[in-house]
Amino acid sequence: MSQGNPDIRQQVEASRGPLKKLQLLLPGLRGYRKLEDIRVSDEFLRNQVANKLDAVKGSLEQLRKQVAASNDLTNLTTVGALISQIQGLGGEVRHAQQGYSGWVAPIAINEEKLNKLYEYDYAFVSSVFQLAETAGKLSYDASSPNSIQASAAQLSRTLADIKQKWKTRMEAIEGIAVG
């Protein structure tokens, strides 16, 4: 996945083997194959985003070690809270519903909804990259403990934005979004 174009649906379609190409020719299997490819693309994208969130968590854990070594309890609480939030979001993103729909599922997922699901995931990728960039620049100066508070606040705002985008995705897929 490149940061400039994280849409990997075309890559999944291009990597279809002979069996998958045959499925596209057979009535009844064509729809299944198209939906399955979108699901696979969505899963790849979400796993990459979750990996990026894990990297952010790793950066914050390094920061937490520096803060703890300085016995700075105020910033230790702030950094610990951010780590907890990022870990929770990473788990939600990695293990979110893929949009698979059984015969009697309460929420029917068709190709349009799967593409919309993918578009929501695609939309918050840049925010996750921004979060990772901000977290990568964090450094702790024990002689000026308040210096990380502005960066931590920016990280918290970016994280809140990502959470809102994720919530919007879930509401849209479940059909309860308004607007």
Short mmCIF file of N, CA and C in Angstrom, two decimals:
data_model
loop_
_atom_site.label_atom_id
_atom_site.label_comp_id
_atom_site.label_asym_id
_atom_site.label_seq_id
_atom_site.Cartn_x
_atom_site.Cartn_y
_atom_site.Cartn_z
N MET A 1 0.86 -1.17 0.00
CA MET A 1 0.00 0.00 0.00
C MET A 1 0.90 1.23 0.00
N SER A 2 0.68 2.11 -0.94
CA SER A 2 1.43 3.35 -0.94
C SER A 2 0.60 4.42 -0.28
N GLN A 3 1.26 5.39 0.31
CA GLN A 3 0.53 6.45 0.99
C GLN A 3 -0.23 7.31 -0.01
N GLY A 4 0.29 7.42 -1.25
CA GLY A 4 -0.36 8.24 -2.26
C GLY A 4 -1.63 7.62 -2.78
N ASN A 5 -1.68 6.30 -2.89
CA ASN A 5 -2.87 5.62 -3.38
C ASN A 5 -3.07 4.30 -2.64
N PRO A 6 -3.76 4.36 -1.51
CA PRO A 6 -3.94 3.14 -0.74
C PRO A 6 -5.07 2.24 -1.25
N ASP A 7 -5.71 2.59 -2.37
CA ASP A 7 -6.80 1.76 -2.90
C ASP A 7 -6.20 0.51 -3.53
N ILE A 8 -6.44 -0.65 -2.91
CA ILE A 8 -5.83 -1.89 -3.38
C ILE A 8 -6.82 -2.81 -4.08
N ARG A 9 -8.02 -2.30 -4.36
CA ARG A 9 -9.02 -3.14 -5.05
C ARG A 9 -8.53 -3.57 -6.43
N GLN A 10 -7.90 -2.65 -7.17
CA GLN A 10 -7.42 -3.00 -8.51
C GLN A 10 -6.32 -4.06 -8.43
N GLN A 11 -5.48 -3.98 -7.40
CA GLN A 11 -4.40 -4.97 -7.23
C GLN A 11 -4.98 -6.35 -6.96
N VAL A 12 -6.03 -6.42 -6.16
CA VAL A 12 -6.67 -7.70 -5.87
C VAL A 12 -7.30 -8.26 -7.14
N GLU A 13 -7.97 -7.39 -7.92
CA GLU A 13 -8.57 -7.85 -9.17
C GLU A 13 -7.51 -8.32 -10.17
N ALA A 14 -6.41 -7.58 -10.22
CA ALA A 14 -5.35 -7.93 -11.18
C ALA A 14 -4.65 -9.23 -10.81
N SER A 15 -4.68 -9.61 -9.54
CA SER A 15 -3.98 -10.83 -9.12
C SER A 15 -4.86 -12.07 -9.16
N ARG A 16 -6.04 -11.96 -9.79
CA ARG A 16 -6.91 -13.13 -9.91
C ARG A 16 -6.21 -14.22 -10.73
N GLY A 17 -6.24 -15.42 -10.21
CA GLY A 17 -5.68 -16.56 -10.92
C GLY A 17 -6.71 -17.12 -11.91
N PRO A 18 -6.34 -18.20 -12.63
CA PRO A 18 -7.25 -18.79 -13.62
C PRO A 18 -8.58 -19.25 -13.03
N LEU A 19 -8.56 -19.83 -11.82
CA LEU A 19 -9.81 -20.30 -11.21
C LEU A 19 -10.75 -19.14 -10.92
N LYS A 20 -10.21 -18.06 -10.40
CA LYS A 20 -11.05 -16.89 -10.11
C LYS A 20 -11.57 -16.26 -11.40
N LYS A 21 -10.76 -16.27 -12.45
CA LYS A 21 -11.22 -15.72 -13.73
C LYS A 21 -12.33 -16.60 -14.31
N LEU A 22 -12.22 -17.91 -14.11
CA LEU A 22 -13.27 -18.83 -14.56
C LEU A 22 -14.56 -18.58 -13.79
N GLN A 23 -14.45 -18.32 -12.49
CA GLN A 23 -15.63 -18.04 -11.67
C GLN A 23 -16.37 -16.81 -12.18
N LEU A 24 -15.63 -15.85 -12.72
CA LEU A 24 -16.27 -14.63 -13.24
C LEU A 24 -17.12 -14.93 -14.48
N LEU A 25 -16.82 -16.04 -15.17
CA LEU A 25 -17.55 -16.39 -16.39
C LEU A 25 -18.81 -17.21 -16.11
N LEU A 26 -18.89 -17.81 -14.93
CA LEU A 26 -20.00 -18.71 -14.63
C LEU A 26 -21.14 -17.98 -13.92
N PRO A 27 -22.34 -18.11 -14.47
CA PRO A 27 -23.50 -17.49 -13.81
C PRO A 27 -23.63 -18.05 -12.38
N GLY A 28 -23.93 -17.21 -11.44
CA GLY A 28 -24.06 -17.63 -10.06
C GLY A 28 -22.77 -17.48 -9.27
N LEU A 29 -21.65 -17.64 -9.93
CA LEU A 29 -20.36 -17.48 -9.25
C LEU A 29 -19.76 -16.10 -9.49
N ARG A 30 -20.19 -15.46 -10.57
CA ARG A 30 -19.64 -14.14 -10.90
C ARG A 30 -19.87 -13.14 -9.76
N GLY A 31 -21.08 -13.06 -9.27
CA GLY A 31 -21.39 -12.13 -8.17
C GLY A 31 -20.62 -12.47 -6.91
N TYR A 32 -20.54 -13.76 -6.62
CA TYR A 32 -19.79 -14.19 -5.44
C TYR A 32 -18.33 -13.75 -5.55
N ARG A 33 -17.71 -13.99 -6.72
CA ARG A 33 -16.30 -13.65 -6.91
C ARG A 33 -16.06 -12.16 -6.75
N LYS A 34 -16.94 -11.34 -7.33
CA LYS A 34 -16.77 -9.88 -7.23
C LYS A 34 -16.87 -9.42 -5.78
N LEU A 35 -17.87 -9.95 -5.05
CA LEU A 35 -18.04 -9.57 -3.64
C LEU A 35 -16.85 -10.04 -2.80
N GLU A 36 -16.41 -11.26 -3.07
CA GLU A 36 -15.30 -11.80 -2.29
C GLU A 36 -14.02 -10.98 -2.51
N ASP A 37 -13.78 -10.52 -3.74
CA ASP A 37 -12.60 -9.70 -4.01
C ASP A 37 -12.67 -8.36 -3.27
N ILE A 38 -13.84 -7.78 -3.17
CA ILE A 38 -13.98 -6.52 -2.43
C ILE A 38 -13.73 -6.77 -0.94
N ARG A 39 -14.26 -7.90 -0.43
CA ARG A 39 -14.02 -8.24 0.98
C ARG A 39 -12.53 -8.42 1.27
N VAL A 40 -11.84 -9.11 0.36
CA VAL A 40 -10.41 -9.34 0.54
C VAL A 40 -9.66 -8.01 0.53
N SER A 41 -10.02 -7.11 -0.39
CA SER A 41 -9.39 -5.80 -0.45
C SER A 41 -9.59 -5.05 0.85
N ASP A 42 -10.82 -5.09 1.36
CA ASP A 42 -11.13 -4.41 2.61
C ASP A 42 -10.32 -4.99 3.77
N GLU A 43 -10.22 -6.30 3.81
CA GLU A 43 -9.44 -6.94 4.89
C GLU A 43 -7.97 -6.55 4.81
N PHE A 44 -7.39 -6.55 3.61
CA PHE A 44 -5.99 -6.14 3.45
C PHE A 44 -5.78 -4.71 3.93
N LEU A 45 -6.68 -3.82 3.51
CA LEU A 45 -6.56 -2.42 3.88
C LEU A 45 -6.67 -2.24 5.40
N ARG A 46 -7.66 -2.88 6.00
CA ARG A 46 -7.84 -2.74 7.46
C ARG A 46 -6.65 -3.31 8.22
N ASN A 47 -6.10 -4.43 7.76
CA ASN A 47 -4.93 -5.00 8.44
C ASN A 47 -3.72 -4.08 8.35
N GLN A 48 -3.54 -3.43 7.21
CA GLN A 48 -2.43 -2.50 7.07
C GLN A 48 -2.62 -1.28 7.97
N VAL A 49 -3.85 -0.81 8.07
CA VAL A 49 -4.13 0.32 8.97
C VAL A 49 -3.89 -0.11 10.42
N ALA A 50 -4.34 -1.30 10.78
CA ALA A 50 -4.14 -1.79 12.14
C ALA A 50 -2.64 -1.95 12.44
N ASN A 51 -1.87 -2.39 11.46
CA ASN A 51 -0.41 -2.49 11.65
C ASN A 51 0.20 -1.11 11.89
N LYS A 52 -0.31 -0.12 11.17
CA LYS A 52 0.18 1.25 11.35
C LYS A 52 -0.16 1.74 12.76
N LEU A 53 -1.36 1.40 13.24
CA LEU A 53 -1.74 1.77 14.61
C LEU A 53 -0.85 1.05 15.63
N ASP A 54 -0.46 -0.17 15.34
CA ASP A 54 0.46 -0.89 16.22
C ASP A 54 1.81 -0.17 16.28
N ALA A 55 2.25 0.36 15.14
CA ALA A 55 3.51 1.11 15.11
C ALA A 55 3.41 2.38 15.95
N VAL A 56 2.26 3.04 15.88
CA VAL A 56 2.02 4.24 16.71
C VAL A 56 2.09 3.85 18.19
N LYS A 57 1.46 2.75 18.51
CA LYS A 57 1.49 2.26 19.90
C LYS A 57 2.93 2.01 20.33
N GLY A 58 3.74 1.44 19.46
CA GLY A 58 5.14 1.18 19.77
C GLY A 58 5.91 2.48 20.04
N SER A 59 5.65 3.50 19.23
CA SER A 59 6.30 4.80 19.45
C SER A 59 5.91 5.38 20.80
N LEU A 60 4.63 5.25 21.14
CA LEU A 60 4.17 5.78 22.42
C LEU A 60 4.71 4.98 23.60
N GLU A 61 4.90 3.69 23.40
CA GLU A 61 5.48 2.89 24.48
C GLU A 61 6.93 3.30 24.75
N GLN A 62 7.66 3.65 23.70
CA GLN A 62 9.02 4.16 23.88
C GLN A 62 9.00 5.48 24.65
N LEU A 63 8.04 6.33 24.29
CA LEU A 63 7.89 7.61 24.99
C LEU A 63 7.55 7.37 26.45
N ARG A 64 6.69 6.42 26.70
CA ARG A 64 6.28 6.12 28.08
C ARG A 64 7.49 5.67 28.91
N LYS A 65 8.38 4.91 28.32
CA LYS A 65 9.59 4.49 29.05
C LYS A 65 10.44 5.69 29.44
N GLN A 66 10.56 6.66 28.51
CA GLN A 66 11.34 7.86 28.81
C GLN A 66 10.69 8.67 29.93
N VAL A 67 9.36 8.78 29.84
CA VAL A 67 8.62 9.55 30.86
C VAL A 67 8.73 8.85 32.22
N ALA A 68 8.58 7.55 32.24
CA ALA A 68 8.66 6.79 33.50
C ALA A 68 10.06 6.89 34.11
N ALA A 69 11.07 6.86 33.26
CA ALA A 69 12.44 6.96 33.77
C ALA A 69 12.70 8.30 34.45
N SER A 70 11.90 9.30 34.08
CA SER A 70 12.04 10.63 34.68
C SER A 70 11.07 10.85 35.85
N ASN A 71 10.32 9.82 36.21
CA ASN A 71 9.34 9.90 37.30
C ASN A 71 8.31 11.02 37.07
N ASP A 72 7.94 11.24 35.83
CA ASP A 72 6.96 12.26 35.47
C ASP A 72 5.57 11.61 35.43
N LEU A 73 4.87 11.63 36.55
CA LEU A 73 3.59 10.93 36.64
C LEU A 73 2.48 11.61 35.85
N THR A 74 2.54 12.91 35.69
CA THR A 74 1.49 13.61 34.94
C THR A 74 1.49 13.17 33.47
N ASN A 75 2.62 13.22 32.84
CA ASN A 75 2.69 12.82 31.43
C ASN A 75 2.57 11.31 31.26
N LEU A 76 2.94 10.57 32.29
CA LEU A 76 2.81 9.12 32.23
C LEU A 76 1.35 8.71 32.07
N THR A 77 0.47 9.38 32.78
CA THR A 77 -0.96 9.11 32.67
C THR A 77 -1.48 9.46 31.28
N THR A 78 -1.06 10.60 30.75
CA THR A 78 -1.51 11.04 29.43
C THR A 78 -1.07 10.06 28.35
N VAL A 79 0.18 9.67 28.38
CA VAL A 79 0.71 8.75 27.37
C VAL A 79 0.06 7.37 27.52
N GLY A 80 -0.13 6.93 28.74
CA GLY A 80 -0.78 5.63 28.98
C GLY A 80 -2.20 5.60 28.43
N ALA A 81 -2.92 6.71 28.60
CA ALA A 81 -4.30 6.78 28.08
C ALA A 81 -4.31 6.71 26.56
N LEU A 82 -3.36 7.38 25.92
CA LEU A 82 -3.27 7.34 24.45
C LEU A 82 -2.95 5.93 23.96
N ILE A 83 -2.04 5.27 24.64
CA ILE A 83 -1.69 3.89 24.26
C ILE A 83 -2.92 3.00 24.34
N SER A 84 -3.67 3.14 25.40
CA SER A 84 -4.87 2.32 25.59
C SER A 84 -5.89 2.57 24.47
N GLN A 85 -6.10 3.84 24.13
CA GLN A 85 -7.07 4.18 23.07
C GLN A 85 -6.62 3.64 21.72
N ILE A 86 -5.35 3.77 21.41
CA ILE A 86 -4.83 3.30 20.13
C ILE A 86 -4.90 1.78 20.05
N GLN A 87 -4.60 1.11 21.13
CA GLN A 87 -4.68 -0.34 21.14
C GLN A 87 -6.12 -0.80 20.91
N GLY A 88 -7.08 -0.13 21.54
CA GLY A 88 -8.49 -0.47 21.36
C GLY A 88 -8.95 -0.25 19.92
N LEU A 89 -8.58 0.90 19.36
CA LEU A 89 -8.97 1.19 17.98
C LEU A 89 -8.34 0.21 17.00
N GLY A 90 -7.06 -0.12 17.23
CA GLY A 90 -6.39 -1.08 16.36
C GLY A 90 -7.10 -2.43 16.35
N GLY A 91 -7.55 -2.86 17.51
CA GLY A 91 -8.29 -4.12 17.59
C GLY A 91 -9.62 -4.05 16.87
N GLU A 92 -10.33 -2.92 17.03
CA GLU A 92 -11.61 -2.75 16.32
C GLU A 92 -11.42 -2.79 14.82
N VAL A 93 -10.40 -2.09 14.33
CA VAL A 93 -10.15 -2.02 12.88
C VAL A 93 -9.76 -3.40 12.35
N ARG A 94 -8.88 -4.08 13.05
CA ARG A 94 -8.40 -5.38 12.58
C ARG A 94 -9.52 -6.43 12.56
N HIS A 95 -10.39 -6.39 13.55
CA HIS A 95 -11.40 -7.45 13.69
C HIS A 95 -12.81 -7.01 13.31
N ALA A 96 -12.94 -5.94 12.56
CA ALA A 96 -14.26 -5.44 12.16
C ALA A 96 -14.93 -6.42 11.19
N GLN A 97 -16.25 -6.31 11.13
CA GLN A 97 -17.01 -7.14 10.20
C GLN A 97 -16.53 -6.91 8.78
N GLN A 98 -16.47 -7.99 8.01
CA GLN A 98 -16.02 -7.89 6.62
C GLN A 98 -17.17 -7.60 5.67
N GLY A 99 -18.36 -7.63 6.14
CA GLY A 99 -19.47 -7.38 5.26
C GLY A 99 -20.01 -8.64 4.63
N TYR A 100 -19.67 -9.79 5.21
CA TYR A 100 -20.21 -11.04 4.68
C TYR A 100 -21.66 -11.15 5.07
N SER A 101 -22.49 -11.58 4.17
CA SER A 101 -23.92 -11.66 4.44
C SER A 101 -24.43 -13.06 4.13
N GLY A 102 -24.98 -13.70 5.14
CA GLY A 102 -25.56 -15.02 4.94
C GLY A 102 -26.97 -14.91 4.38
N TRP A 103 -27.64 -16.05 4.24
CA TRP A 103 -28.97 -16.07 3.65
C TRP A 103 -30.01 -15.32 4.48
N VAL A 104 -29.89 -15.40 5.80
CA VAL A 104 -30.89 -14.75 6.66
C VAL A 104 -30.25 -13.71 7.58
N ALA A 105 -29.20 -13.06 7.12
CA ALA A 105 -28.51 -12.06 7.94
C ALA A 105 -29.43 -10.86 8.18
N PRO A 106 -29.37 -10.25 9.37
CA PRO A 106 -30.22 -9.08 9.65
C PRO A 106 -29.86 -7.87 8.79
N ILE A 107 -28.62 -7.78 8.35
CA ILE A 107 -28.18 -6.68 7.49
C ILE A 107 -27.65 -7.29 6.20
N ALA A 108 -28.36 -7.04 5.10
CA ALA A 108 -27.92 -7.58 3.81
C ALA A 108 -26.81 -6.69 3.25
N ILE A 109 -25.72 -7.32 2.79
CA ILE A 109 -24.58 -6.59 2.24
C ILE A 109 -24.48 -6.94 0.76
N ASN A 110 -24.65 -5.93 -0.07
CA ASN A 110 -24.50 -6.14 -1.50
C ASN A 110 -23.22 -5.44 -1.99
N GLU A 111 -22.97 -5.50 -3.30
CA GLU A 111 -21.74 -4.94 -3.84
C GLU A 111 -21.63 -3.44 -3.56
N GLU A 112 -22.74 -2.73 -3.66
CA GLU A 112 -22.72 -1.29 -3.40
C GLU A 112 -22.31 -1.00 -1.96
N LYS A 113 -22.89 -1.74 -1.02
CA LYS A 113 -22.53 -1.53 0.39
C LYS A 113 -21.08 -1.93 0.67
N LEU A 114 -20.62 -3.00 0.03
CA LEU A 114 -19.23 -3.40 0.23
C LEU A 114 -18.27 -2.33 -0.29
N ASN A 115 -18.59 -1.76 -1.44
CA ASN A 115 -17.74 -0.69 -1.97
C ASN A 115 -17.77 0.52 -1.06
N LYS A 116 -18.94 0.83 -0.50
CA LYS A 116 -19.06 1.96 0.42
C LYS A 116 -18.22 1.68 1.68
N LEU A 117 -18.28 0.45 2.17
CA LEU A 117 -17.47 0.04 3.32
C LEU A 117 -16.00 0.28 3.03
N TYR A 118 -15.58 -0.12 1.85
CA TYR A 118 -14.18 0.06 1.47
C TYR A 118 -13.84 1.55 1.39
N GLU A 119 -14.74 2.35 0.85
CA GLU A 119 -14.49 3.79 0.73
C GLU A 119 -14.31 4.43 2.10
N TYR A 120 -15.10 4.02 3.09
CA TYR A 120 -14.92 4.55 4.45
C TYR A 120 -13.55 4.17 4.99
N ASP A 121 -13.15 2.93 4.79
CA ASP A 121 -11.84 2.50 5.27
C ASP A 121 -10.74 3.29 4.57
N TYR A 122 -10.90 3.50 3.29
CA TYR A 122 -9.94 4.24 2.48
C TYR A 122 -9.82 5.68 2.98
N ALA A 123 -10.96 6.26 3.42
CA ALA A 123 -10.99 7.66 3.84
C ALA A 123 -10.18 7.92 5.11
N PHE A 124 -10.15 6.97 6.00
CA PHE A 124 -9.43 7.25 7.24
C PHE A 124 -7.99 6.77 7.23
N VAL A 125 -7.54 6.21 6.11
CA VAL A 125 -6.14 5.79 5.99
C VAL A 125 -5.20 6.99 6.14
N SER A 126 -5.52 8.08 5.48
CA SER A 126 -4.62 9.25 5.56
C SER A 126 -4.54 9.78 6.98
N SER A 127 -5.64 9.72 7.73
CA SER A 127 -5.61 10.16 9.12
C SER A 127 -4.71 9.27 9.96
N VAL A 128 -4.71 7.98 9.68
CA VAL A 128 -3.85 7.06 10.42
C VAL A 128 -2.38 7.34 10.08
N PHE A 129 -2.09 7.64 8.82
CA PHE A 129 -0.72 7.99 8.45
C PHE A 129 -0.29 9.28 9.17
N GLN A 130 -1.20 10.23 9.28
CA GLN A 130 -0.90 11.48 9.98
C GLN A 130 -0.61 11.20 11.46
N LEU A 131 -1.42 10.33 12.05
CA LEU A 131 -1.22 9.94 13.44
C LEU A 131 0.16 9.31 13.63
N ALA A 132 0.54 8.42 12.72
CA ALA A 132 1.83 7.74 12.81
C ALA A 132 2.98 8.74 12.68
N GLU A 133 2.81 9.70 11.79
CA GLU A 133 3.86 10.71 11.61
C GLU A 133 4.02 11.55 12.87
N THR A 134 2.90 11.97 13.45
CA THR A 134 2.94 12.76 14.68
C THR A 134 3.57 11.96 15.82
N ALA A 135 3.18 10.71 15.95
CA ALA A 135 3.71 9.87 17.03
C ALA A 135 5.20 9.62 16.85
N GLY A 136 5.64 9.49 15.60
CA GLY A 136 7.05 9.25 15.33
C GLY A 136 7.94 10.42 15.71
N LYS A 137 7.37 11.62 15.78
CA LYS A 137 8.16 12.81 16.10
C LYS A 137 8.19 13.11 17.60
N LEU A 138 7.42 12.37 18.39
CA LEU A 138 7.37 12.64 19.82
C LEU A 138 8.71 12.31 20.47
N SER A 139 9.18 13.22 21.27
CA SER A 139 10.37 12.96 22.07
C SER A 139 10.18 13.64 23.42
N TYR A 140 10.80 13.08 24.40
CA TYR A 140 10.63 13.58 25.76
C TYR A 140 11.91 14.27 26.22
N ASP A 141 11.74 15.46 26.74
CA ASP A 141 12.85 16.22 27.30
C ASP A 141 12.59 16.33 28.80
N ALA A 142 13.36 15.60 29.59
CA ALA A 142 13.14 15.57 31.04
C ALA A 142 13.33 16.94 31.69
N SER A 143 14.11 17.80 31.04
CA SER A 143 14.31 19.14 31.61
C SER A 143 13.12 20.06 31.32
N SER A 144 12.25 19.65 30.37
CA SER A 144 11.05 20.43 30.04
C SER A 144 9.87 19.48 29.84
N PRO A 145 9.36 18.90 30.93
CA PRO A 145 8.32 17.87 30.81
C PRO A 145 7.03 18.35 30.14
N ASN A 146 6.74 19.63 30.22
CA ASN A 146 5.51 20.14 29.60
C ASN A 146 5.60 20.21 28.08
N SER A 147 6.80 20.03 27.54
CA SER A 147 6.98 20.17 26.09
C SER A 147 6.23 19.12 25.28
N ILE A 148 5.92 17.98 25.84
CA ILE A 148 5.20 16.96 25.05
C ILE A 148 3.68 17.12 25.12
N GLN A 149 3.20 18.01 25.96
CA GLN A 149 1.75 18.13 26.12
C GLN A 149 1.06 18.63 24.85
N ALA A 150 1.66 19.55 24.12
CA ALA A 150 1.05 20.03 22.88
C ALA A 150 0.99 18.90 21.85
N SER A 151 2.07 18.14 21.75
CA SER A 151 2.09 17.02 20.80
C SER A 151 1.09 15.93 21.21
N ALA A 152 1.01 15.68 22.49
CA ALA A 152 0.06 14.67 22.98
C ALA A 152 -1.38 15.12 22.72
N ALA A 153 -1.63 16.41 22.87
CA ALA A 153 -2.98 16.94 22.60
C ALA A 153 -3.31 16.81 21.11
N GLN A 154 -2.34 17.09 20.24
CA GLN A 154 -2.55 16.94 18.79
C GLN A 154 -2.82 15.48 18.45
N LEU A 155 -2.08 14.60 19.06
CA LEU A 155 -2.28 13.16 18.85
C LEU A 155 -3.68 12.74 19.30
N SER A 156 -4.11 13.26 20.41
CA SER A 156 -5.44 12.94 20.93
C SER A 156 -6.54 13.44 19.98
N ARG A 157 -6.37 14.64 19.42
CA ARG A 157 -7.36 15.18 18.46
C ARG A 157 -7.40 14.34 17.18
N THR A 158 -6.25 13.97 16.68
CA THR A 158 -6.19 13.13 15.48
C THR A 158 -6.84 11.78 15.74
N LEU A 159 -6.58 11.22 16.89
CA LEU A 159 -7.18 9.94 17.26
C LEU A 159 -8.70 10.06 17.36
N ALA A 160 -9.19 11.15 17.92
CA ALA A 160 -10.64 11.36 18.02
C ALA A 160 -11.26 11.45 16.62
N ASP A 161 -10.55 12.12 15.68
CA ASP A 161 -11.03 12.22 14.29
C ASP A 161 -11.11 10.83 13.65
N ILE A 162 -10.11 10.02 13.87
CA ILE A 162 -10.10 8.66 13.30
C ILE A 162 -11.24 7.84 13.89
N LYS A 163 -11.45 7.96 15.18
CA LYS A 163 -12.54 7.23 15.82
C LYS A 163 -13.90 7.65 15.26
N GLN A 164 -14.05 8.94 14.98
CA GLN A 164 -15.32 9.43 14.42
C GLN A 164 -15.53 8.86 13.01
N LYS A 165 -14.47 8.82 12.21
CA LYS A 165 -14.58 8.24 10.86
C LYS A 165 -14.93 6.76 10.95
N TRP A 166 -14.36 6.08 11.90
CA TRP A 166 -14.65 4.65 12.07
C TRP A 166 -16.11 4.46 12.49
N LYS A 167 -16.58 5.31 13.39
CA LYS A 167 -17.97 5.23 13.86
C LYS A 167 -18.94 5.49 12.69
N THR A 168 -18.61 6.47 11.87
CA THR A 168 -19.45 6.79 10.71
C THR A 168 -19.52 5.61 9.77
N ARG A 169 -18.40 4.94 9.58
CA ARG A 169 -18.36 3.74 8.72
C ARG A 169 -19.32 2.68 9.24
N MET A 170 -19.24 2.41 10.53
CA MET A 170 -20.07 1.36 11.10
C MET A 170 -21.56 1.71 11.00
N GLU A 171 -21.89 2.98 11.27
CA GLU A 171 -23.29 3.40 11.19
C GLU A 171 -23.81 3.32 9.76
N ALA A 172 -22.98 3.70 8.81
CA ALA A 172 -23.41 3.66 7.41
C ALA A 172 -23.66 2.23 6.96
N ILE A 173 -22.80 1.33 7.36
CA ILE A 173 -22.95 -0.07 6.94
C ILE A 173 -24.16 -0.71 7.59
N GLU A 174 -24.42 -0.34 8.82
CA GLU A 174 -25.57 -0.90 9.51
C GLU A 174 -26.87 -0.22 9.10
N GLY A 175 -26.73 0.83 8.27
CA GLY A 175 -27.92 1.51 7.77
C GLY A 175 -28.59 2.42 8.77
N ILE A 176 -27.86 2.84 9.81
CA ILE A 176 -28.47 3.72 10.80
C ILE A 176 -27.94 5.14 10.72
N ALA A 177 -27.04 5.41 9.74
CA ALA A 177 -26.54 6.77 9.56
C ALA A 177 -27.62 7.65 8.96
N VAL A 178 -27.65 8.89 9.39
CA VAL A 178 -28.60 9.85 8.88
C VAL A 178 -27.84 10.84 8.00
N GLY A 179 -28.37 11.15 6.87
CA GLY A 179 -27.73 12.17 6.04
C GLY A 179 -27.19 11.68 4.77
#
